Every structure is written in C-alpha cells, then in structure tokens.
Amino acid sequence: MGDIWKYKTIDLWIEKELSTSSMQLVQIEGDRRTLRGQNTNIDNNAPRTFEQTLENNPCRLMRGSDKLICAGIYKFPMTSDSKYAYEQELPWPNGLGKSDGNCAVKGEEKITVPAGTFDTVKIECEGFWRQVFEGTWNGRWTETNWYAPKVNWSVKWIFKNRRPNGSLNQQIQTELTEFIPKQ
C-alpha cells in the first residue's frame, strides 16, 4: 500500500508526449486492489479511482452495465512458454467498446526507461477491439509489454491500434518515469 508509479505516454508517429499519469496503490481487499490516479490528458487531470485484480489486470464496466469485468494481459506465473487468452472481453476505460486478446511470454529482457534499468518479462499480445456505443467499429490491436517484478508492474509498453480496413490508427509508447515504493 502506498506505492506510486508515474508514466509518460508518447505518440510514436510524431515523437510527442501525449500525457503523464500517476497511480497510487490505496487498498488491497480480497482479490482486488484499488488505485487512485491522475492523467494530464483525461478529465482536466481530475483524480479517479479504479480497480484491478491482484495480477494487475483492470476491472471495468461497459456503458449501461453494472457488471464489473476484469481481464488483461497478465497471467501468473509467467514462464517463457506461457500462452493465454483473455477469459472475457475487457471493456474500454470509457465503456464504449471492448477488446479481447491472446498473449504470449517471449522471454526475459533488461530494459532501460526514465525510471532506471529493470529486469523484465516481455509479453506480446494481439487481439480485436469492437466499439459498440456511439457507432459501430472494429479492428485489431497489438501490444508489446515489459513487466518488471521489482516494481510489480510494467515499465514499458508499445500499443498499436488498427482501423477496420487494417491501416494503422495509433501507435503509442508508455514508459515508467518514476517508481516510489512505500517507505
């Protein structure tokens, strides 16, 4: 409790910083953890609270639903031959759509980010996204993620989103800029 992770997100097309964010672990109860965070690009940087599984997978609601769905790229233990799929489609943070995914652990790597150098587990995922409110769209996505046991979270990830016609829509990179463990 009390650990803080700070990140920056960069648009890889224009090499421009899109946002910074920070998250603090505020509670662990049962099989969930609660975090409080801020993002410079969302809701005027207003603090928000969100839930995750103990494996760091987000828990979210679809618009109009009260059923919390938890899913994501992490599946422990992570071994070099691990392959797995999301058990349920994960709602987007805004609740307008959802994604599924298939992931595979690709080995271990030492990664340097602004917060330092970390031993990591490299995870590669791909899947489909589907917008279901405010218009219907669908496409594919890929993500390469580097999870660092030392900070119990990812220190870097690269996310690519493709439009329904297959053309690249977005490619962003997020990196850990600072980790502040509870003293």
Short mmCIF file of N, CA and C in Angstrom, two decimals:
data_model
loop_
_atom_site.label_atom_id
_atom_site.label_comp_id
_atom_site.label_asym_id
_atom_site.label_seq_id
_atom_site.Cartn_x
_atom_site.Cartn_y
_atom_site.Cartn_z
N MET A 1 0.84 -1.17 0.00
CA MET A 1 0.00 0.00 0.00
C MET A 1 0.89 1.24 0.00
N GLY A 2 0.50 2.20 -0.82
CA GLY A 2 1.23 3.45 -0.87
C GLY A 2 2.23 3.56 -2.01
N ASP A 3 2.55 2.44 -2.69
CA ASP A 3 3.46 2.53 -3.84
C ASP A 3 2.89 3.48 -4.88
N ILE A 4 3.78 4.23 -5.56
CA ILE A 4 3.36 5.17 -6.61
C ILE A 4 4.14 4.87 -7.88
N TRP A 5 3.42 4.81 -9.01
CA TRP A 5 4.01 4.63 -10.33
C TRP A 5 3.69 5.87 -11.16
N LYS A 6 4.70 6.41 -11.84
CA LYS A 6 4.49 7.56 -12.72
C LYS A 6 4.95 7.18 -14.12
N TYR A 7 4.14 7.59 -15.11
CA TYR A 7 4.39 7.21 -16.50
C TYR A 7 4.28 8.42 -17.43
N LYS A 8 4.89 8.30 -18.61
CA LYS A 8 4.64 9.24 -19.69
C LYS A 8 4.27 8.43 -20.92
N THR A 9 3.37 8.98 -21.73
CA THR A 9 2.92 8.33 -22.95
C THR A 9 3.30 9.21 -24.13
N ILE A 10 3.88 8.58 -25.15
CA ILE A 10 4.40 9.28 -26.33
C ILE A 10 3.71 8.76 -27.58
N ASP A 11 3.33 9.66 -28.47
CA ASP A 11 2.85 9.30 -29.80
C ASP A 11 4.08 8.97 -30.65
N LEU A 12 4.21 7.73 -31.09
CA LEU A 12 5.42 7.32 -31.82
C LEU A 12 5.49 7.87 -33.24
N TRP A 13 4.39 8.33 -33.81
CA TRP A 13 4.44 8.93 -35.14
C TRP A 13 5.12 10.29 -35.12
N ILE A 14 4.77 11.09 -34.13
CA ILE A 14 5.29 12.46 -34.11
C ILE A 14 6.29 12.68 -32.97
N GLU A 15 6.62 11.62 -32.23
CA GLU A 15 7.57 11.69 -31.13
C GLU A 15 7.21 12.82 -30.16
N LYS A 16 5.92 12.92 -29.83
CA LYS A 16 5.44 13.96 -28.93
C LYS A 16 4.80 13.33 -27.71
N GLU A 17 5.08 13.91 -26.55
CA GLU A 17 4.46 13.43 -25.32
C GLU A 17 2.98 13.78 -25.33
N LEU A 18 2.15 12.77 -25.13
CA LEU A 18 0.70 12.97 -25.11
C LEU A 18 0.18 13.25 -23.71
N SER A 19 0.74 12.56 -22.71
CA SER A 19 0.24 12.71 -21.35
C SER A 19 1.24 12.16 -20.35
N THR A 20 1.02 12.53 -19.11
CA THR A 20 1.71 11.91 -17.98
C THR A 20 0.62 11.40 -17.04
N SER A 21 0.96 10.39 -16.28
CA SER A 21 -0.01 9.84 -15.34
C SER A 21 0.71 9.35 -14.09
N SER A 22 -0.03 9.28 -13.03
CA SER A 22 0.50 8.70 -11.80
C SER A 22 -0.61 7.86 -11.16
N MET A 23 -0.19 6.79 -10.50
CA MET A 23 -1.13 5.90 -9.83
C MET A 23 -0.56 5.53 -8.48
N GLN A 24 -1.42 5.49 -7.48
CA GLN A 24 -1.00 5.10 -6.13
C GLN A 24 -1.89 3.97 -5.64
N LEU A 25 -1.27 2.95 -5.12
CA LEU A 25 -2.00 1.82 -4.53
C LEU A 25 -2.57 2.28 -3.19
N VAL A 26 -3.90 2.24 -3.06
CA VAL A 26 -4.53 2.73 -1.84
C VAL A 26 -5.20 1.63 -1.00
N GLN A 27 -5.50 0.48 -1.63
CA GLN A 27 -6.16 -0.57 -0.85
C GLN A 27 -6.01 -1.92 -1.54
N ILE A 28 -5.87 -2.96 -0.73
CA ILE A 28 -5.93 -4.34 -1.21
C ILE A 28 -6.98 -5.03 -0.38
N GLU A 29 -7.99 -5.59 -1.07
CA GLU A 29 -9.06 -6.27 -0.36
C GLU A 29 -9.49 -7.48 -1.18
N GLY A 30 -9.40 -8.65 -0.59
CA GLY A 30 -9.77 -9.87 -1.29
C GLY A 30 -8.88 -10.08 -2.50
N ASP A 31 -9.50 -10.25 -3.68
CA ASP A 31 -8.75 -10.49 -4.91
C ASP A 31 -8.58 -9.22 -5.75
N ARG A 32 -8.77 -8.05 -5.14
CA ARG A 32 -8.71 -6.77 -5.87
C ARG A 32 -7.78 -5.79 -5.19
N ARG A 33 -7.25 -4.89 -5.99
CA ARG A 33 -6.53 -3.76 -5.46
C ARG A 33 -7.14 -2.49 -6.02
N THR A 34 -7.15 -1.45 -5.22
CA THR A 34 -7.72 -0.16 -5.60
C THR A 34 -6.59 0.84 -5.75
N LEU A 35 -6.62 1.58 -6.85
CA LEU A 35 -5.62 2.59 -7.11
C LEU A 35 -6.30 3.93 -7.31
N ARG A 36 -5.58 4.99 -7.00
CA ARG A 36 -6.06 6.34 -7.26
C ARG A 36 -5.04 6.96 -8.20
N GLY A 37 -5.53 7.54 -9.29
CA GLY A 37 -4.61 8.06 -10.28
C GLY A 37 -5.05 9.35 -10.91
N GLN A 38 -4.12 9.95 -11.63
CA GLN A 38 -4.38 11.16 -12.40
C GLN A 38 -3.68 11.03 -13.74
N ASN A 39 -4.29 11.62 -14.77
CA ASN A 39 -3.73 11.64 -16.11
C ASN A 39 -3.90 13.06 -16.64
N THR A 40 -2.81 13.65 -17.12
CA THR A 40 -2.86 15.04 -17.58
C THR A 40 -3.76 15.23 -18.79
N ASN A 41 -4.13 14.15 -19.43
CA ASN A 41 -4.91 14.26 -20.67
C ASN A 41 -6.38 13.86 -20.49
N ILE A 42 -6.79 13.48 -19.28
CA ILE A 42 -8.15 13.00 -19.06
C ILE A 42 -8.82 13.84 -17.97
N ASP A 43 -10.03 14.30 -18.25
CA ASP A 43 -10.85 14.99 -17.25
C ASP A 43 -10.11 16.08 -16.49
N ASN A 44 -9.37 16.90 -17.22
CA ASN A 44 -8.64 18.02 -16.60
C ASN A 44 -7.76 17.57 -15.44
N ASN A 45 -7.18 16.40 -15.56
CA ASN A 45 -6.27 15.87 -14.55
C ASN A 45 -6.96 15.58 -13.22
N ALA A 46 -8.27 15.39 -13.24
CA ALA A 46 -9.01 15.10 -12.01
C ALA A 46 -8.64 13.70 -11.51
N PRO A 47 -8.45 13.53 -10.21
CA PRO A 47 -8.14 12.20 -9.68
C PRO A 47 -9.29 11.24 -9.93
N ARG A 48 -8.98 9.98 -10.17
CA ARG A 48 -10.00 8.96 -10.32
C ARG A 48 -9.54 7.69 -9.62
N THR A 49 -10.49 6.87 -9.25
CA THR A 49 -10.20 5.62 -8.56
C THR A 49 -10.58 4.47 -9.49
N PHE A 50 -9.77 3.45 -9.50
CA PHE A 50 -10.08 2.29 -10.33
C PHE A 50 -9.59 1.02 -9.65
N GLU A 51 -10.14 -0.10 -10.11
CA GLU A 51 -9.82 -1.40 -9.53
C GLU A 51 -9.03 -2.25 -10.50
N GLN A 52 -8.25 -3.15 -9.92
CA GLN A 52 -7.50 -4.15 -10.68
C GLN A 52 -7.56 -5.47 -9.92
N THR A 53 -7.23 -6.53 -10.64
CA THR A 53 -7.02 -7.81 -9.97
C THR A 53 -5.65 -7.76 -9.29
N LEU A 54 -5.35 -8.73 -8.47
CA LEU A 54 -4.03 -8.80 -7.85
C LEU A 54 -2.95 -9.06 -8.90
N GLU A 55 -3.35 -9.53 -10.09
CA GLU A 55 -2.41 -9.73 -11.20
C GLU A 55 -2.26 -8.47 -12.05
N ASN A 56 -2.80 -7.33 -11.60
CA ASN A 56 -2.69 -6.04 -12.29
C ASN A 56 -3.59 -5.90 -13.51
N ASN A 57 -4.54 -6.78 -13.70
CA ASN A 57 -5.46 -6.64 -14.82
C ASN A 57 -6.60 -5.70 -14.43
N PRO A 58 -6.96 -4.78 -15.33
CA PRO A 58 -8.01 -3.80 -14.99
C PRO A 58 -9.39 -4.43 -14.86
N CYS A 59 -10.22 -3.78 -14.05
CA CYS A 59 -11.63 -4.15 -13.87
C CYS A 59 -12.45 -2.95 -14.33
N ARG A 60 -13.37 -3.16 -15.28
CA ARG A 60 -14.12 -2.05 -15.87
C ARG A 60 -15.56 -2.45 -16.14
N LEU A 61 -16.39 -1.40 -16.35
CA LEU A 61 -17.81 -1.57 -16.69
C LEU A 61 -18.04 -1.17 -18.14
N MET A 62 -18.92 -1.91 -18.81
CA MET A 62 -19.43 -1.44 -20.11
C MET A 62 -20.48 -0.38 -19.83
N ARG A 63 -20.65 0.54 -20.73
CA ARG A 63 -21.69 1.56 -20.57
C ARG A 63 -23.04 0.87 -20.39
N GLY A 64 -23.80 1.32 -19.41
CA GLY A 64 -25.13 0.78 -19.17
C GLY A 64 -25.16 -0.53 -18.40
N SER A 65 -24.01 -0.99 -17.91
CA SER A 65 -23.95 -2.25 -17.18
C SER A 65 -23.42 -2.01 -15.77
N ASP A 66 -23.83 -2.86 -14.85
CA ASP A 66 -23.27 -2.78 -13.50
C ASP A 66 -22.38 -3.99 -13.21
N LYS A 67 -22.06 -4.76 -14.27
CA LYS A 67 -21.21 -5.94 -14.10
C LYS A 67 -19.76 -5.55 -14.36
N LEU A 68 -18.94 -5.63 -13.32
CA LEU A 68 -17.53 -5.32 -13.41
C LEU A 68 -16.81 -6.50 -14.06
N ILE A 69 -16.08 -6.24 -15.14
CA ILE A 69 -15.35 -7.28 -15.85
C ILE A 69 -13.86 -7.02 -15.69
N CYS A 70 -13.14 -8.04 -15.24
CA CYS A 70 -11.69 -7.94 -15.04
C CYS A 70 -11.00 -8.87 -16.04
N ALA A 71 -10.07 -8.32 -16.80
CA ALA A 71 -9.33 -9.12 -17.77
C ALA A 71 -8.10 -8.33 -18.19
N GLY A 72 -7.16 -8.98 -18.83
CA GLY A 72 -5.99 -8.26 -19.31
C GLY A 72 -4.83 -9.15 -19.66
N ILE A 73 -3.68 -8.51 -19.83
CA ILE A 73 -2.52 -9.18 -20.41
C ILE A 73 -1.70 -10.00 -19.43
N TYR A 74 -1.96 -9.88 -18.14
CA TYR A 74 -1.12 -10.58 -17.16
C TYR A 74 -1.73 -11.91 -16.75
N LYS A 75 -0.87 -12.92 -16.68
CA LYS A 75 -1.26 -14.25 -16.22
C LYS A 75 -0.05 -14.84 -15.51
N PHE A 76 -0.17 -15.02 -14.21
CA PHE A 76 0.95 -15.52 -13.42
C PHE A 76 0.75 -16.99 -13.09
N PRO A 77 1.79 -17.78 -12.96
CA PRO A 77 3.19 -17.39 -13.13
C PRO A 77 3.53 -17.21 -14.61
N MET A 78 4.48 -16.33 -14.87
CA MET A 78 4.92 -16.09 -16.24
C MET A 78 6.15 -16.94 -16.51
N THR A 79 6.02 -17.84 -17.46
CA THR A 79 7.16 -18.65 -17.87
C THR A 79 7.40 -18.42 -19.35
N SER A 80 8.58 -18.78 -19.83
CA SER A 80 8.96 -18.46 -21.20
C SER A 80 8.06 -19.09 -22.26
N ASP A 81 7.28 -20.08 -21.90
CA ASP A 81 6.39 -20.71 -22.88
C ASP A 81 4.91 -20.44 -22.60
N SER A 82 4.62 -19.50 -21.72
CA SER A 82 3.22 -19.19 -21.38
C SER A 82 2.47 -18.58 -22.55
N LYS A 83 1.29 -19.11 -22.83
CA LYS A 83 0.37 -18.55 -23.82
C LYS A 83 -1.01 -18.58 -23.19
N TYR A 84 -1.77 -17.50 -23.38
CA TYR A 84 -3.08 -17.44 -22.76
C TYR A 84 -3.94 -16.41 -23.47
N ALA A 85 -5.23 -16.50 -23.23
CA ALA A 85 -6.20 -15.56 -23.81
C ALA A 85 -6.98 -14.90 -22.69
N TYR A 86 -7.49 -13.70 -22.97
CA TYR A 86 -8.39 -13.07 -22.00
C TYR A 86 -9.55 -14.01 -21.80
N GLU A 87 -9.98 -14.17 -20.57
CA GLU A 87 -11.13 -15.02 -20.29
C GLU A 87 -12.44 -14.34 -20.67
N GLN A 88 -12.47 -13.00 -20.63
CA GLN A 88 -13.65 -12.22 -21.01
C GLN A 88 -13.18 -11.02 -21.82
N GLU A 89 -14.08 -10.46 -22.62
CA GLU A 89 -13.72 -9.24 -23.33
C GLU A 89 -13.65 -8.09 -22.33
N LEU A 90 -12.57 -7.33 -22.39
CA LEU A 90 -12.33 -6.24 -21.45
C LEU A 90 -12.96 -4.94 -21.97
N PRO A 91 -13.85 -4.33 -21.18
CA PRO A 91 -14.40 -3.04 -21.58
C PRO A 91 -13.30 -1.97 -21.65
N TRP A 92 -13.49 -1.01 -22.54
CA TRP A 92 -12.57 0.13 -22.62
C TRP A 92 -12.76 1.00 -21.38
N PRO A 93 -11.79 1.85 -21.06
CA PRO A 93 -11.95 2.73 -19.90
C PRO A 93 -13.21 3.61 -19.98
N ASN A 94 -13.62 4.02 -21.19
CA ASN A 94 -14.82 4.86 -21.32
C ASN A 94 -16.11 4.04 -21.45
N GLY A 95 -16.02 2.71 -21.49
CA GLY A 95 -17.19 1.84 -21.56
C GLY A 95 -17.87 1.77 -22.90
N LEU A 96 -17.28 2.37 -23.95
CA LEU A 96 -17.93 2.41 -25.26
C LEU A 96 -17.63 1.20 -26.14
N GLY A 97 -16.68 0.40 -25.74
CA GLY A 97 -16.31 -0.77 -26.54
C GLY A 97 -15.60 -1.79 -25.68
N LYS A 98 -15.08 -2.83 -26.34
CA LYS A 98 -14.38 -3.88 -25.60
C LYS A 98 -13.35 -4.55 -26.50
N SER A 99 -12.42 -5.23 -25.87
CA SER A 99 -11.32 -5.89 -26.58
C SER A 99 -11.14 -7.30 -26.04
N ASP A 100 -10.62 -8.16 -26.91
CA ASP A 100 -10.18 -9.48 -26.46
C ASP A 100 -8.71 -9.60 -26.82
N GLY A 101 -8.05 -10.62 -26.34
CA GLY A 101 -6.64 -10.73 -26.63
C GLY A 101 -6.06 -12.10 -26.39
N ASN A 102 -5.00 -12.38 -27.13
CA ASN A 102 -4.18 -13.57 -26.95
C ASN A 102 -2.77 -13.09 -26.66
N CYS A 103 -2.15 -13.63 -25.62
CA CYS A 103 -0.83 -13.17 -25.20
C CYS A 103 0.14 -14.34 -25.10
N ALA A 104 1.42 -14.00 -25.23
CA ALA A 104 2.48 -15.00 -25.08
C ALA A 104 3.69 -14.34 -24.44
N VAL A 105 4.29 -15.04 -23.49
CA VAL A 105 5.53 -14.57 -22.89
C VAL A 105 6.65 -14.90 -23.86
N LYS A 106 7.49 -13.89 -24.17
CA LYS A 106 8.55 -14.06 -25.17
C LYS A 106 9.94 -14.10 -24.56
N GLY A 107 10.02 -14.22 -23.22
CA GLY A 107 11.33 -14.33 -22.58
C GLY A 107 11.60 -13.16 -21.65
N GLU A 108 12.85 -13.06 -21.24
CA GLU A 108 13.26 -12.01 -20.31
C GLU A 108 14.17 -11.02 -21.03
N GLU A 109 14.08 -9.74 -20.63
CA GLU A 109 14.91 -8.68 -21.21
C GLU A 109 15.25 -7.66 -20.15
N LYS A 110 16.42 -7.06 -20.26
CA LYS A 110 16.78 -5.92 -19.43
C LYS A 110 16.37 -4.68 -20.22
N ILE A 111 15.57 -3.80 -19.60
CA ILE A 111 15.01 -2.62 -20.26
C ILE A 111 15.41 -1.37 -19.47
N THR A 112 15.81 -0.33 -20.21
CA THR A 112 16.10 0.97 -19.59
C THR A 112 15.02 1.95 -19.98
N VAL A 113 14.42 2.57 -18.97
CA VAL A 113 13.39 3.60 -19.15
C VAL A 113 13.80 4.78 -18.26
N PRO A 114 13.09 5.91 -18.32
CA PRO A 114 13.48 7.04 -17.48
C PRO A 114 13.60 6.72 -15.98
N ALA A 115 12.86 5.75 -15.48
CA ALA A 115 12.92 5.40 -14.05
C ALA A 115 14.11 4.51 -13.71
N GLY A 116 14.85 4.01 -14.72
CA GLY A 116 16.01 3.17 -14.46
C GLY A 116 16.07 1.96 -15.37
N THR A 117 16.92 1.01 -14.99
CA THR A 117 17.10 -0.23 -15.75
C THR A 117 16.50 -1.37 -14.94
N PHE A 118 15.70 -2.19 -15.63
CA PHE A 118 14.95 -3.24 -14.95
C PHE A 118 15.07 -4.56 -15.68
N ASP A 119 15.10 -5.65 -14.91
CA ASP A 119 14.94 -6.99 -15.48
C ASP A 119 13.44 -7.18 -15.68
N THR A 120 13.06 -7.59 -16.90
CA THR A 120 11.64 -7.68 -17.23
C THR A 120 11.28 -9.00 -17.89
N VAL A 121 9.99 -9.25 -17.92
CA VAL A 121 9.41 -10.34 -18.69
C VAL A 121 8.70 -9.68 -19.87
N LYS A 122 9.06 -10.07 -21.09
CA LYS A 122 8.47 -9.49 -22.29
C LYS A 122 7.22 -10.29 -22.67
N ILE A 123 6.11 -9.56 -22.86
CA ILE A 123 4.82 -10.17 -23.20
C ILE A 123 4.34 -9.55 -24.51
N GLU A 124 3.95 -10.36 -25.46
CA GLU A 124 3.38 -9.86 -26.72
C GLU A 124 1.93 -10.33 -26.81
N CYS A 125 1.04 -9.38 -27.14
CA CYS A 125 -0.39 -9.67 -27.23
C CYS A 125 -0.95 -9.13 -28.54
N GLU A 126 -2.02 -9.76 -28.98
CA GLU A 126 -2.77 -9.26 -30.14
C GLU A 126 -4.22 -9.65 -29.95
N GLY A 127 -5.08 -8.86 -30.59
CA GLY A 127 -6.49 -9.16 -30.45
C GLY A 127 -7.35 -8.25 -31.29
N PHE A 128 -8.64 -8.28 -30.98
CA PHE A 128 -9.63 -7.47 -31.70
C PHE A 128 -10.27 -6.49 -30.75
N TRP A 129 -10.61 -5.30 -31.25
CA TRP A 129 -11.38 -4.33 -30.48
C TRP A 129 -12.69 -4.11 -31.21
N ARG A 130 -13.70 -3.73 -30.44
CA ARG A 130 -15.02 -3.52 -31.02
C ARG A 130 -15.71 -2.38 -30.28
N GLN A 131 -15.99 -1.28 -30.98
CA GLN A 131 -16.79 -0.20 -30.41
C GLN A 131 -18.25 -0.57 -30.57
N VAL A 132 -19.02 -0.47 -29.49
CA VAL A 132 -20.42 -0.90 -29.55
C VAL A 132 -21.41 0.20 -29.22
N PHE A 133 -20.93 1.35 -28.75
CA PHE A 133 -21.78 2.50 -28.48
C PHE A 133 -21.27 3.68 -29.31
N GLU A 134 -22.18 4.59 -29.67
CA GLU A 134 -21.82 5.78 -30.45
C GLU A 134 -21.16 5.38 -31.77
N GLY A 135 -21.78 4.46 -32.47
CA GLY A 135 -21.25 3.97 -33.74
C GLY A 135 -20.62 2.60 -33.56
N THR A 136 -20.60 1.83 -34.63
CA THR A 136 -20.02 0.50 -34.57
C THR A 136 -18.76 0.46 -35.42
N TRP A 137 -17.66 0.12 -34.80
CA TRP A 137 -16.37 -0.02 -35.45
C TRP A 137 -15.69 -1.25 -34.89
N ASN A 138 -14.74 -1.78 -35.62
CA ASN A 138 -13.93 -2.86 -35.08
C ASN A 138 -12.59 -2.86 -35.77
N GLY A 139 -11.63 -3.51 -35.18
CA GLY A 139 -10.29 -3.59 -35.76
C GLY A 139 -9.41 -4.48 -34.90
N ARG A 140 -8.13 -4.41 -35.18
CA ARG A 140 -7.15 -5.23 -34.47
C ARG A 140 -6.24 -4.34 -33.63
N TRP A 141 -5.60 -4.95 -32.65
CA TRP A 141 -4.61 -4.24 -31.85
C TRP A 141 -3.46 -5.19 -31.51
N THR A 142 -2.29 -4.62 -31.25
CA THR A 142 -1.14 -5.38 -30.76
C THR A 142 -0.50 -4.59 -29.62
N GLU A 143 0.14 -5.31 -28.73
CA GLU A 143 0.86 -4.65 -27.64
C GLU A 143 2.07 -5.49 -27.26
N THR A 144 3.19 -4.82 -27.09
CA THR A 144 4.37 -5.44 -26.51
C THR A 144 4.57 -4.78 -25.16
N ASN A 145 4.75 -5.59 -24.13
CA ASN A 145 4.75 -5.11 -22.77
C ASN A 145 5.94 -5.71 -22.03
N TRP A 146 6.59 -4.89 -21.20
CA TRP A 146 7.71 -5.35 -20.40
C TRP A 146 7.35 -5.21 -18.94
N TYR A 147 7.10 -6.32 -18.27
CA TYR A 147 6.70 -6.36 -16.87
C TYR A 147 7.94 -6.52 -16.00
N ALA A 148 8.09 -5.67 -14.97
CA ALA A 148 9.24 -5.74 -14.06
C ALA A 148 8.78 -6.19 -12.67
N PRO A 149 9.16 -7.39 -12.26
CA PRO A 149 8.78 -7.85 -10.92
C PRO A 149 9.21 -6.88 -9.81
N LYS A 150 10.32 -6.19 -9.99
CA LYS A 150 10.84 -5.27 -8.97
C LYS A 150 9.83 -4.17 -8.61
N VAL A 151 9.02 -3.74 -9.59
CA VAL A 151 8.03 -2.69 -9.33
C VAL A 151 6.60 -3.24 -9.40
N ASN A 152 6.46 -4.54 -9.65
CA ASN A 152 5.17 -5.22 -9.76
C ASN A 152 4.24 -4.54 -10.76
N TRP A 153 4.82 -4.11 -11.87
CA TRP A 153 4.01 -3.53 -12.94
C TRP A 153 4.90 -3.41 -14.18
N SER A 154 4.28 -3.00 -15.25
CA SER A 154 5.04 -2.81 -16.49
C SER A 154 5.87 -1.54 -16.41
N VAL A 155 7.06 -1.59 -17.01
CA VAL A 155 7.90 -0.41 -17.07
C VAL A 155 7.87 0.21 -18.47
N LYS A 156 7.34 -0.56 -19.44
CA LYS A 156 7.23 -0.04 -20.81
C LYS A 156 6.21 -0.87 -21.57
N TRP A 157 5.44 -0.20 -22.45
CA TRP A 157 4.60 -0.93 -23.39
C TRP A 157 4.40 -0.10 -24.64
N ILE A 158 4.27 -0.81 -25.74
CA ILE A 158 4.01 -0.19 -27.04
C ILE A 158 2.69 -0.76 -27.54
N PHE A 159 1.74 0.13 -27.80
CA PHE A 159 0.40 -0.26 -28.20
C PHE A 159 0.13 0.25 -29.62
N LYS A 160 -0.38 -0.63 -30.48
CA LYS A 160 -0.75 -0.26 -31.85
C LYS A 160 -2.19 -0.68 -32.09
N ASN A 161 -2.94 0.22 -32.67
CA ASN A 161 -4.36 0.03 -32.92
C ASN A 161 -4.59 0.19 -34.42
N ARG A 162 -5.31 -0.74 -35.02
CA ARG A 162 -5.58 -0.69 -36.47
C ARG A 162 -7.06 -0.45 -36.72
N ARG A 163 -7.34 0.31 -37.75
CA ARG A 163 -8.72 0.61 -38.17
C ARG A 163 -9.37 -0.64 -38.77
N PRO A 164 -10.69 -0.57 -39.01
CA PRO A 164 -11.37 -1.73 -39.61
C PRO A 164 -10.77 -2.15 -40.96
N ASN A 165 -10.20 -1.20 -41.72
CA ASN A 165 -9.60 -1.56 -43.02
C ASN A 165 -8.17 -2.09 -42.88
N GLY A 166 -7.65 -2.16 -41.65
CA GLY A 166 -6.31 -2.70 -41.41
C GLY A 166 -5.22 -1.65 -41.32
N SER A 167 -5.51 -0.40 -41.69
CA SER A 167 -4.47 0.63 -41.63
C SER A 167 -4.19 1.02 -40.18
N LEU A 168 -2.96 1.41 -39.92
CA LEU A 168 -2.55 1.78 -38.58
C LEU A 168 -3.23 3.07 -38.16
N ASN A 169 -3.88 3.06 -37.02
CA ASN A 169 -4.60 4.21 -36.50
C ASN A 169 -3.82 4.93 -35.41
N GLN A 170 -3.13 4.19 -34.57
CA GLN A 170 -2.45 4.77 -33.42
C GLN A 170 -1.28 3.89 -33.04
N GLN A 171 -0.18 4.52 -32.65
CA GLN A 171 0.93 3.78 -32.06
C GLN A 171 1.54 4.64 -30.97
N ILE A 172 1.41 4.15 -29.73
CA ILE A 172 1.89 4.90 -28.59
C ILE A 172 2.81 4.04 -27.73
N GLN A 173 3.69 4.73 -27.03
CA GLN A 173 4.61 4.06 -26.11
C GLN A 173 4.47 4.71 -24.75
N THR A 174 4.36 3.87 -23.72
CA THR A 174 4.27 4.36 -22.36
C THR A 174 5.46 3.81 -21.59
N GLU A 175 6.10 4.69 -20.80
CA GLU A 175 7.28 4.29 -20.03
C GLU A 175 7.17 4.78 -18.59
N LEU A 176 7.70 3.98 -17.69
CA LEU A 176 7.77 4.36 -16.28
C LEU A 176 8.82 5.46 -16.13
N THR A 177 8.40 6.58 -15.54
CA THR A 177 9.34 7.68 -15.30
C THR A 177 9.82 7.70 -13.86
N GLU A 178 9.01 7.14 -12.95
CA GLU A 178 9.41 7.12 -11.55
C GLU A 178 8.58 6.06 -10.81
N PHE A 179 9.27 5.34 -9.93
CA PHE A 179 8.59 4.40 -9.02
C PHE A 179 8.96 4.80 -7.61
N ILE A 180 7.94 5.05 -6.79
CA ILE A 180 8.18 5.45 -5.41
C ILE A 180 7.55 4.39 -4.51
N PRO A 181 8.37 3.46 -3.98
CA PRO A 181 7.81 2.44 -3.09
C PRO A 181 7.45 3.07 -1.76
N LYS A 182 6.44 2.49 -1.11
CA LYS A 182 6.05 2.99 0.22
C LYS A 182 7.24 2.81 1.15
N GLN A 183 7.52 3.82 1.89
CA GLN A 183 8.68 3.78 2.84
C GLN A 183 8.32 3.05 4.10
#
